[in-house]
mmCIF file of C-alpha atoms in Angstrom:
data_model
loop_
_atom_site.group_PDB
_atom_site.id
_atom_site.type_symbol
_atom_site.label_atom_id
_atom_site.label_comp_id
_atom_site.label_asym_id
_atom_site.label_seq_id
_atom_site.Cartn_x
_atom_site.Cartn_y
_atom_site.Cartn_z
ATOM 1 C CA UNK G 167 169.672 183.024 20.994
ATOM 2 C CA UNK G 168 169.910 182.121 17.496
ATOM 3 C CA UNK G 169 166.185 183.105 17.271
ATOM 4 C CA UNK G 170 166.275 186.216 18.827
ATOM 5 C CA UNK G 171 169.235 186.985 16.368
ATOM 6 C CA UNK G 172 166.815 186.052 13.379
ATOM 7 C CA UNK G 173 163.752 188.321 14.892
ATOM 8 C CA UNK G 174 166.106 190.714 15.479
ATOM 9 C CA UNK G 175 167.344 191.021 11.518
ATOM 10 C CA UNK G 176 164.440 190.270 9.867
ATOM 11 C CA UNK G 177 162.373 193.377 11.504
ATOM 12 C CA UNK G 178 165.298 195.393 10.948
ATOM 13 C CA UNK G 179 165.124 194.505 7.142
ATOM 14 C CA UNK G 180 161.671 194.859 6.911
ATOM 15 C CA UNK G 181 161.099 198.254 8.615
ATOM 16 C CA UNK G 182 163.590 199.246 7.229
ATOM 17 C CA UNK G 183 162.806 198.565 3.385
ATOM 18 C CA UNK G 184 159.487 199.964 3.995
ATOM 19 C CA UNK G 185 160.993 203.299 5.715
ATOM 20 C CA UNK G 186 163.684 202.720 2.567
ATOM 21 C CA UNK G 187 160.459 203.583 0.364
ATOM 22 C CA UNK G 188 158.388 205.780 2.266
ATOM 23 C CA UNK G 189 160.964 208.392 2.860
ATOM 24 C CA UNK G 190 164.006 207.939 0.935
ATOM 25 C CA UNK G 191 163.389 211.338 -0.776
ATOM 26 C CA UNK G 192 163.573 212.997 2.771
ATOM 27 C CA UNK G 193 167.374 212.237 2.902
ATOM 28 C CA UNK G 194 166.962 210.485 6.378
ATOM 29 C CA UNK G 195 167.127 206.985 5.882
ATOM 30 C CA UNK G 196 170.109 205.991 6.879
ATOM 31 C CA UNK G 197 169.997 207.797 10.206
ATOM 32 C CA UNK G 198 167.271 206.225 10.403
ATOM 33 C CA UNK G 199 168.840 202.772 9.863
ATOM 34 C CA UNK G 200 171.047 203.747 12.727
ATOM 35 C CA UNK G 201 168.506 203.819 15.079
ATOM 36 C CA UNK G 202 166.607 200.694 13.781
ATOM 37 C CA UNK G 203 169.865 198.415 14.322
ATOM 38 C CA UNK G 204 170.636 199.992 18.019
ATOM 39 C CA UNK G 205 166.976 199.123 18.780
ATOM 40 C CA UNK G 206 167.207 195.546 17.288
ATOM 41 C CA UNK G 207 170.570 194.876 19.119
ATOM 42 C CA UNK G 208 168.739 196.036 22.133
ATOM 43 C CA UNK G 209 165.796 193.655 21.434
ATOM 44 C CA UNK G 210 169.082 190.680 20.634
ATOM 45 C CA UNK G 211 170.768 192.090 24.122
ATOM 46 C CA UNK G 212 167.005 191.908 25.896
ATOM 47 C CA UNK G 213 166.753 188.151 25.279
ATOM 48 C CA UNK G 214 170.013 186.855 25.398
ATOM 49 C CA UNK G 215 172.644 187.455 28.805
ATOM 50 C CA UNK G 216 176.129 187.408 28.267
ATOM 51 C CA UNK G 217 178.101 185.099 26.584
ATOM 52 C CA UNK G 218 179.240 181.613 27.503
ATOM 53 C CA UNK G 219 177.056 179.159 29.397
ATOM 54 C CA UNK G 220 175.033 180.584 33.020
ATOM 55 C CA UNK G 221 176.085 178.423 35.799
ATOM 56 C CA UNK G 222 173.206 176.339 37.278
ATOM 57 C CA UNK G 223 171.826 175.100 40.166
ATOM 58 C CA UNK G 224 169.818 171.968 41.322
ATOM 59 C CA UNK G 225 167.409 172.604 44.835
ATOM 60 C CA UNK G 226 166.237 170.262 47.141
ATOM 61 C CA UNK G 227 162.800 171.341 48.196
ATOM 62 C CA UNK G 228 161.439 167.758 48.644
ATOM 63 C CA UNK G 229 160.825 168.777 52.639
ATOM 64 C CA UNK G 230 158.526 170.838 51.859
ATOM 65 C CA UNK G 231 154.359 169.873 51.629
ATOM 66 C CA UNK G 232 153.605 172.469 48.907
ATOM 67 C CA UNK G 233 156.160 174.688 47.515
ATOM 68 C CA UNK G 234 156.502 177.348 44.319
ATOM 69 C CA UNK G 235 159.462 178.168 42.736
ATOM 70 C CA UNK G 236 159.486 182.090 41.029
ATOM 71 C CA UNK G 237 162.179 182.941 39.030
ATOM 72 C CA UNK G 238 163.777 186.046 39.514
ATOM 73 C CA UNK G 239 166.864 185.382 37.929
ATOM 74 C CA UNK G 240 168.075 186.283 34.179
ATOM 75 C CA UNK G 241 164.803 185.495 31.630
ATOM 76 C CA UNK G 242 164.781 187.045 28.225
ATOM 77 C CA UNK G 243 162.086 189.824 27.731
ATOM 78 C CA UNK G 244 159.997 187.433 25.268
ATOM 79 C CA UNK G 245 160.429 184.256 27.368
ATOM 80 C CA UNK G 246 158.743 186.665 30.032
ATOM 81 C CA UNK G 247 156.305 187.160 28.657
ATOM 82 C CA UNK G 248 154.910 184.185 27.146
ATOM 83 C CA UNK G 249 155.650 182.747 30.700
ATOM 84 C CA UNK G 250 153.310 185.182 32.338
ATOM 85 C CA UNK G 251 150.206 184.853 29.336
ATOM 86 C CA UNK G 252 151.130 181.179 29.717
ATOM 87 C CA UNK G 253 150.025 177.937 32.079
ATOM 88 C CA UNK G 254 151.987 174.739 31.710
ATOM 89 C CA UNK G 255 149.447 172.387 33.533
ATOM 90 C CA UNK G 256 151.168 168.934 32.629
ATOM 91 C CA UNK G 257 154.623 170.256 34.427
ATOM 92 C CA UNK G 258 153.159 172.396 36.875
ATOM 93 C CA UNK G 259 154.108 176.098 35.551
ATOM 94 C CA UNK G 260 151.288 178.736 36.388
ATOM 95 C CA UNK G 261 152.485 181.703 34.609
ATOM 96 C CA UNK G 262 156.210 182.229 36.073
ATOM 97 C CA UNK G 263 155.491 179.953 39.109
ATOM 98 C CA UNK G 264 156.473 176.325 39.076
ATOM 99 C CA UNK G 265 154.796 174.867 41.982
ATOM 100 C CA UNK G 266 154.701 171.189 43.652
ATOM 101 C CA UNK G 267 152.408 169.475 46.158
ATOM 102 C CA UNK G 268 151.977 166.434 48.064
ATOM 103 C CA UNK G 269 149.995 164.749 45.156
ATOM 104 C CA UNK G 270 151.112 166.688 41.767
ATOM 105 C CA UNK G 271 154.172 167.421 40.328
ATOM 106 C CA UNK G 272 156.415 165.997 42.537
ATOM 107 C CA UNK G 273 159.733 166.240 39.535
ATOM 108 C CA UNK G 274 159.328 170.138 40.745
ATOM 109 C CA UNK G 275 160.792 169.577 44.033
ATOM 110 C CA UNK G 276 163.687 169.434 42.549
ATOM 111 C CA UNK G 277 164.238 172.571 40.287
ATOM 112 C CA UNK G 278 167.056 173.336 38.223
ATOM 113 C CA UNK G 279 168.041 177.047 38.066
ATOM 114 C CA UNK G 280 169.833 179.542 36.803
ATOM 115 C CA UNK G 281 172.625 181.572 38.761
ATOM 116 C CA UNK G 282 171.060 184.938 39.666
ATOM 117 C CA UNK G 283 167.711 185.113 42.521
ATOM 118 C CA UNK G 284 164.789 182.989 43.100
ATOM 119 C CA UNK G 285 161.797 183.141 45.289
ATOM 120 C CA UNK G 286 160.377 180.114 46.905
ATOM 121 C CA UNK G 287 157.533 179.612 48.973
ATOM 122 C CA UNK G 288 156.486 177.293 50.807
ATOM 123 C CA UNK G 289 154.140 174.957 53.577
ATOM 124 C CA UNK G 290 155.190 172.371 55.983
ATOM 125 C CA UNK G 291 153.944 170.561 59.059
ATOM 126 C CA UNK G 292 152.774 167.310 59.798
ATOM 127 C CA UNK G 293 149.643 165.534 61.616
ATOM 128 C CA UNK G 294 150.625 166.724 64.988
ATOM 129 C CA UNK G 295 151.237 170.534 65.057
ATOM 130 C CA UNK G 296 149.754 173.061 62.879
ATOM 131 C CA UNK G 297 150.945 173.668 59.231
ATOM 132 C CA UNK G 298 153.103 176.759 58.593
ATOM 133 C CA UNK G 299 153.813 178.931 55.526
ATOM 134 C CA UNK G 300 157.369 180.673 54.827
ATOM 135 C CA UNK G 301 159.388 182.210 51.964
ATOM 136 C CA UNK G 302 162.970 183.061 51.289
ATOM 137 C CA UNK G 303 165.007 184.383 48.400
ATOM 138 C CA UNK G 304 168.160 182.850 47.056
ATOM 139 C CA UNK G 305 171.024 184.879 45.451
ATOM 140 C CA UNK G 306 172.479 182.234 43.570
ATOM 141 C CA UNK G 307 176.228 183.568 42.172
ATOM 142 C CA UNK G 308 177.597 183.599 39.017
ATOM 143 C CA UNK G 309 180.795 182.425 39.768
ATOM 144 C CA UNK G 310 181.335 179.163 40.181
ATOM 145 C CA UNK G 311 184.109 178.925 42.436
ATOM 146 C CA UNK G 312 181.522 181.006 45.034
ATOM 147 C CA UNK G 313 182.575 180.292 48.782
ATOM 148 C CA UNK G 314 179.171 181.769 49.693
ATOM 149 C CA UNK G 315 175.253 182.739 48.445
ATOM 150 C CA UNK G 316 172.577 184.919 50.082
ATOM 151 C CA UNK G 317 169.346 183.898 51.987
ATOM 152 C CA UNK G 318 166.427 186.785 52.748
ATOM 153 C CA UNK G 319 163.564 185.328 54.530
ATOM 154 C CA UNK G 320 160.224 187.397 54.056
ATOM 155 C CA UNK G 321 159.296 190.153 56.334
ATOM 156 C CA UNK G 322 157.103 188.122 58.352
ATOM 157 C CA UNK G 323 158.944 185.041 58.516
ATOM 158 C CA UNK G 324 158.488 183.027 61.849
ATOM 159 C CA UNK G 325 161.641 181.234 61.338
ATOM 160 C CA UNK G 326 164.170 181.004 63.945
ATOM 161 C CA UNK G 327 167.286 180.490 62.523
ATOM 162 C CA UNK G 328 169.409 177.894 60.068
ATOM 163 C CA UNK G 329 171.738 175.297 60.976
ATOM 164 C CA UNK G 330 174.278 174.941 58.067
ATOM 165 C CA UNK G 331 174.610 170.781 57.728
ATOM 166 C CA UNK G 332 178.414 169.744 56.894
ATOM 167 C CA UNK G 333 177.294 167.670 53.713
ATOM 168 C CA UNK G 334 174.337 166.920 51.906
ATOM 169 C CA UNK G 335 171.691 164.888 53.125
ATOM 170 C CA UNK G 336 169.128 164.056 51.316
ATOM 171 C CA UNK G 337 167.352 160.933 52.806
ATOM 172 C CA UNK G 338 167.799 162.110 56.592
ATOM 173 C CA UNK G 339 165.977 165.542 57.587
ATOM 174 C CA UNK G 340 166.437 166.363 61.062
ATOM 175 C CA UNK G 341 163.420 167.729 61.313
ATOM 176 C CA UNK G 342 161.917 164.970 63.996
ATOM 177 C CA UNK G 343 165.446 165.044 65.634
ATOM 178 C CA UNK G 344 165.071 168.925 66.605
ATOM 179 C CA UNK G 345 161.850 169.079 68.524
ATOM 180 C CA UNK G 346 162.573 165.394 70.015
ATOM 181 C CA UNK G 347 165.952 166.604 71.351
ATOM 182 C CA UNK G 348 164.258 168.337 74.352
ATOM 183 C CA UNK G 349 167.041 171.088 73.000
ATOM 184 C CA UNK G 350 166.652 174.373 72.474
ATOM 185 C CA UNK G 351 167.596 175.111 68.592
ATOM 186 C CA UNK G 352 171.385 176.614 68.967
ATOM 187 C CA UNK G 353 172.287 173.380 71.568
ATOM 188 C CA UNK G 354 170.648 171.269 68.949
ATOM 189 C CA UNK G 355 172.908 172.410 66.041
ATOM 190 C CA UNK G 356 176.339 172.562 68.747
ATOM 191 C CA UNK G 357 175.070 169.045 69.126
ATOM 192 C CA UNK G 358 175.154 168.128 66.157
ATOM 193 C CA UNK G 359 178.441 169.924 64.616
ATOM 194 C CA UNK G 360 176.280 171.943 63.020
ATOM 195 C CA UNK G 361 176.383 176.230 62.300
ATOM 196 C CA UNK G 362 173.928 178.310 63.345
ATOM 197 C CA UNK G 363 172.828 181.408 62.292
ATOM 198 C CA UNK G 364 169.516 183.460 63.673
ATOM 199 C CA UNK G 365 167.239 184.858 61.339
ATOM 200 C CA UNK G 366 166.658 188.062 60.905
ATOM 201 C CA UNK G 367 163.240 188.079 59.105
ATOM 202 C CA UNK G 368 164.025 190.746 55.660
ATOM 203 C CA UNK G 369 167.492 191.059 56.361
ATOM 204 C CA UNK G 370 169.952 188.782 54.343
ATOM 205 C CA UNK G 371 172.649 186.329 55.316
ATOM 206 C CA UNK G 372 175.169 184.534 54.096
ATOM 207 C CA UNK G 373 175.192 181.027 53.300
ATOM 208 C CA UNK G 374 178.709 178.739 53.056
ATOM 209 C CA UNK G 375 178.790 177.086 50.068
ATOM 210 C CA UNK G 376 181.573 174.202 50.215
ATOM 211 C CA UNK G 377 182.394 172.299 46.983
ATOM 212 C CA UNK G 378 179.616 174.014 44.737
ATOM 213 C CA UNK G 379 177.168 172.918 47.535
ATOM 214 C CA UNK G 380 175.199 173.784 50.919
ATOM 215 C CA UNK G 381 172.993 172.312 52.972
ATOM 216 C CA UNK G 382 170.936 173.749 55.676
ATOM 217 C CA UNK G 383 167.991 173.269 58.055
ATOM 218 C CA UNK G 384 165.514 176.230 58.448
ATOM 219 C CA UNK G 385 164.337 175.750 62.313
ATOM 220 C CA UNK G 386 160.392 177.314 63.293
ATOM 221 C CA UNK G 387 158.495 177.240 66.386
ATOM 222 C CA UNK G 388 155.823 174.979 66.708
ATOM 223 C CA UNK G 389 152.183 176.181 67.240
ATOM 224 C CA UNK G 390 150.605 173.134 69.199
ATOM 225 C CA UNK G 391 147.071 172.408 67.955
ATOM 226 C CA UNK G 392 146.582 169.242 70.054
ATOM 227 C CA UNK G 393 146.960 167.777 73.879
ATOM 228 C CA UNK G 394 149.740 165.625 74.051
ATOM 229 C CA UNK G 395 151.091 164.858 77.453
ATOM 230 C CA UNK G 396 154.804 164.995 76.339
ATOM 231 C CA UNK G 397 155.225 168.306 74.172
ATOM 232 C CA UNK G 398 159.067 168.215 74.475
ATOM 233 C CA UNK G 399 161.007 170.970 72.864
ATOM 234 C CA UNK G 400 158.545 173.098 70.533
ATOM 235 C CA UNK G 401 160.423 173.080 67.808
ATOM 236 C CA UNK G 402 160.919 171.880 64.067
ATOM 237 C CA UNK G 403 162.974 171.815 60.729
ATOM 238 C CA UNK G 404 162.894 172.118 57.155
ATOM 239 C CA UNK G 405 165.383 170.488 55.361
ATOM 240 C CA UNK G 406 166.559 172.172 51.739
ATOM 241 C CA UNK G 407 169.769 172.106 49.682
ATOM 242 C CA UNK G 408 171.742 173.903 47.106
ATOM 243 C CA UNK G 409 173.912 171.961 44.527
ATOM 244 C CA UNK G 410 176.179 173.445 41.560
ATOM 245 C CA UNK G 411 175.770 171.677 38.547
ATOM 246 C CA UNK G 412 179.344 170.653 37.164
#
């Protein structure tokens, strides 16, 4: 901020001592100062939002094989730039993407953002059914005594639905649990205590957020690649969490 503020003076100062010289004689100058200092507290307002400190969130993507994180949320005009002429190969920013894998960048599973939207995509899957590829926003609110945020899966998201986990969870996705139950996704979640909510691929829903935190399943179908005798219930998870920084 403090930058931006110093930008923002000293081009005000120096267009306008050169406009001072050029065309003081004209009788416009300080009309024309006017103008200069709305622009430059434009270019102050551009880079800076609000004031007081944004409220922040940690995610949980560590589920995931691959996943990038996009923001969408608040970023100054200049730090948008530079972050889309820019790579950051050592942390694993490619232009305004911050992506992890299986074998790079593995601190970028777990993202800190700012309140306000962000995209993630992602793969999952394991060695016996066939990788998929999803990707949901998050409205992330501003306030931080939020009893809810907003989830908007991609138009052609094969997801099924979410079960909304009581607490966080970290170490224990359920993932295995769902397509072992022999249950069908909704019986799984009643089985479990858990809330379910069908997707509805490009239309939003609402998440509970209990404590300054949520955690949630995404369930998909699973496409069967290879011929094992016992296929049991065809389904599987993704485990991913939200947590408000205090």
């Amino acid at each position: 901020m403090l930058v931006l503020w110093l930008v923002s003076c000293g081009v005000y100062w120096l267009v306008c001592g050169v406009y001072w010289q050029v065309c003081a004689f004209r009788g416009r100058v300080w009309r024309f100062e006017r103008l200069l200092a709305v622009v430059s507290l434009l270019i102050f307002l551009g880079g800076y939002k609000g004031i007081g400190t944004p409220v922040r969130y940690a995610l949980c993507l560590g589920s995931c094989s691959s996943v990038s994180v996009e923001p969408t949320w608040h970023v100054s005009l200049a730090q948008k730039c530079f972050m889309r002429l820019t790579d950051d190969w050592s942390n694993g920013r490619f232009g305004m993407r911050l992506v992890a894998s299986e074998v790079e960048f593995h601190q970028n599973y777990y993202p800190v953002v700012e309140e306000g939207s962000c995209r993630i995509s992602f793969d999952a899957g394991n060695g016996e059914h066939a990788h998929f590829c999803d990707e949901f926003t998050l409205a992330l609110p501003d306030a931080s005594d939020a009893s809810s945020l907003e989830i908007c899966f991609a138009e052609d998201s094969p997801a099924l639905g979410i079960a909304v986990r009581p607490e966080l969870d970290r170490g224990n996705s359920d993932a295995e649990a769902v397509w072992q139950s022999g249950h069908a996704p909704q019986q799984w979640c009643e089985s479990q205590g858990y809330l379910w909510l069908p997707v509805h691929a490009g239309k939003p829903l609402e998440l509970p957020v209990m404590d300054g935190e949520v955690a949630f399943e995404v369930v998909y179908p699973i496409t069967w690649y290879s011929d094992v005798a016992d296929r049991r219930a065809p389904y599987t998870s993704v485990y991913f969490d939200v947590s408000r920084i205090k």
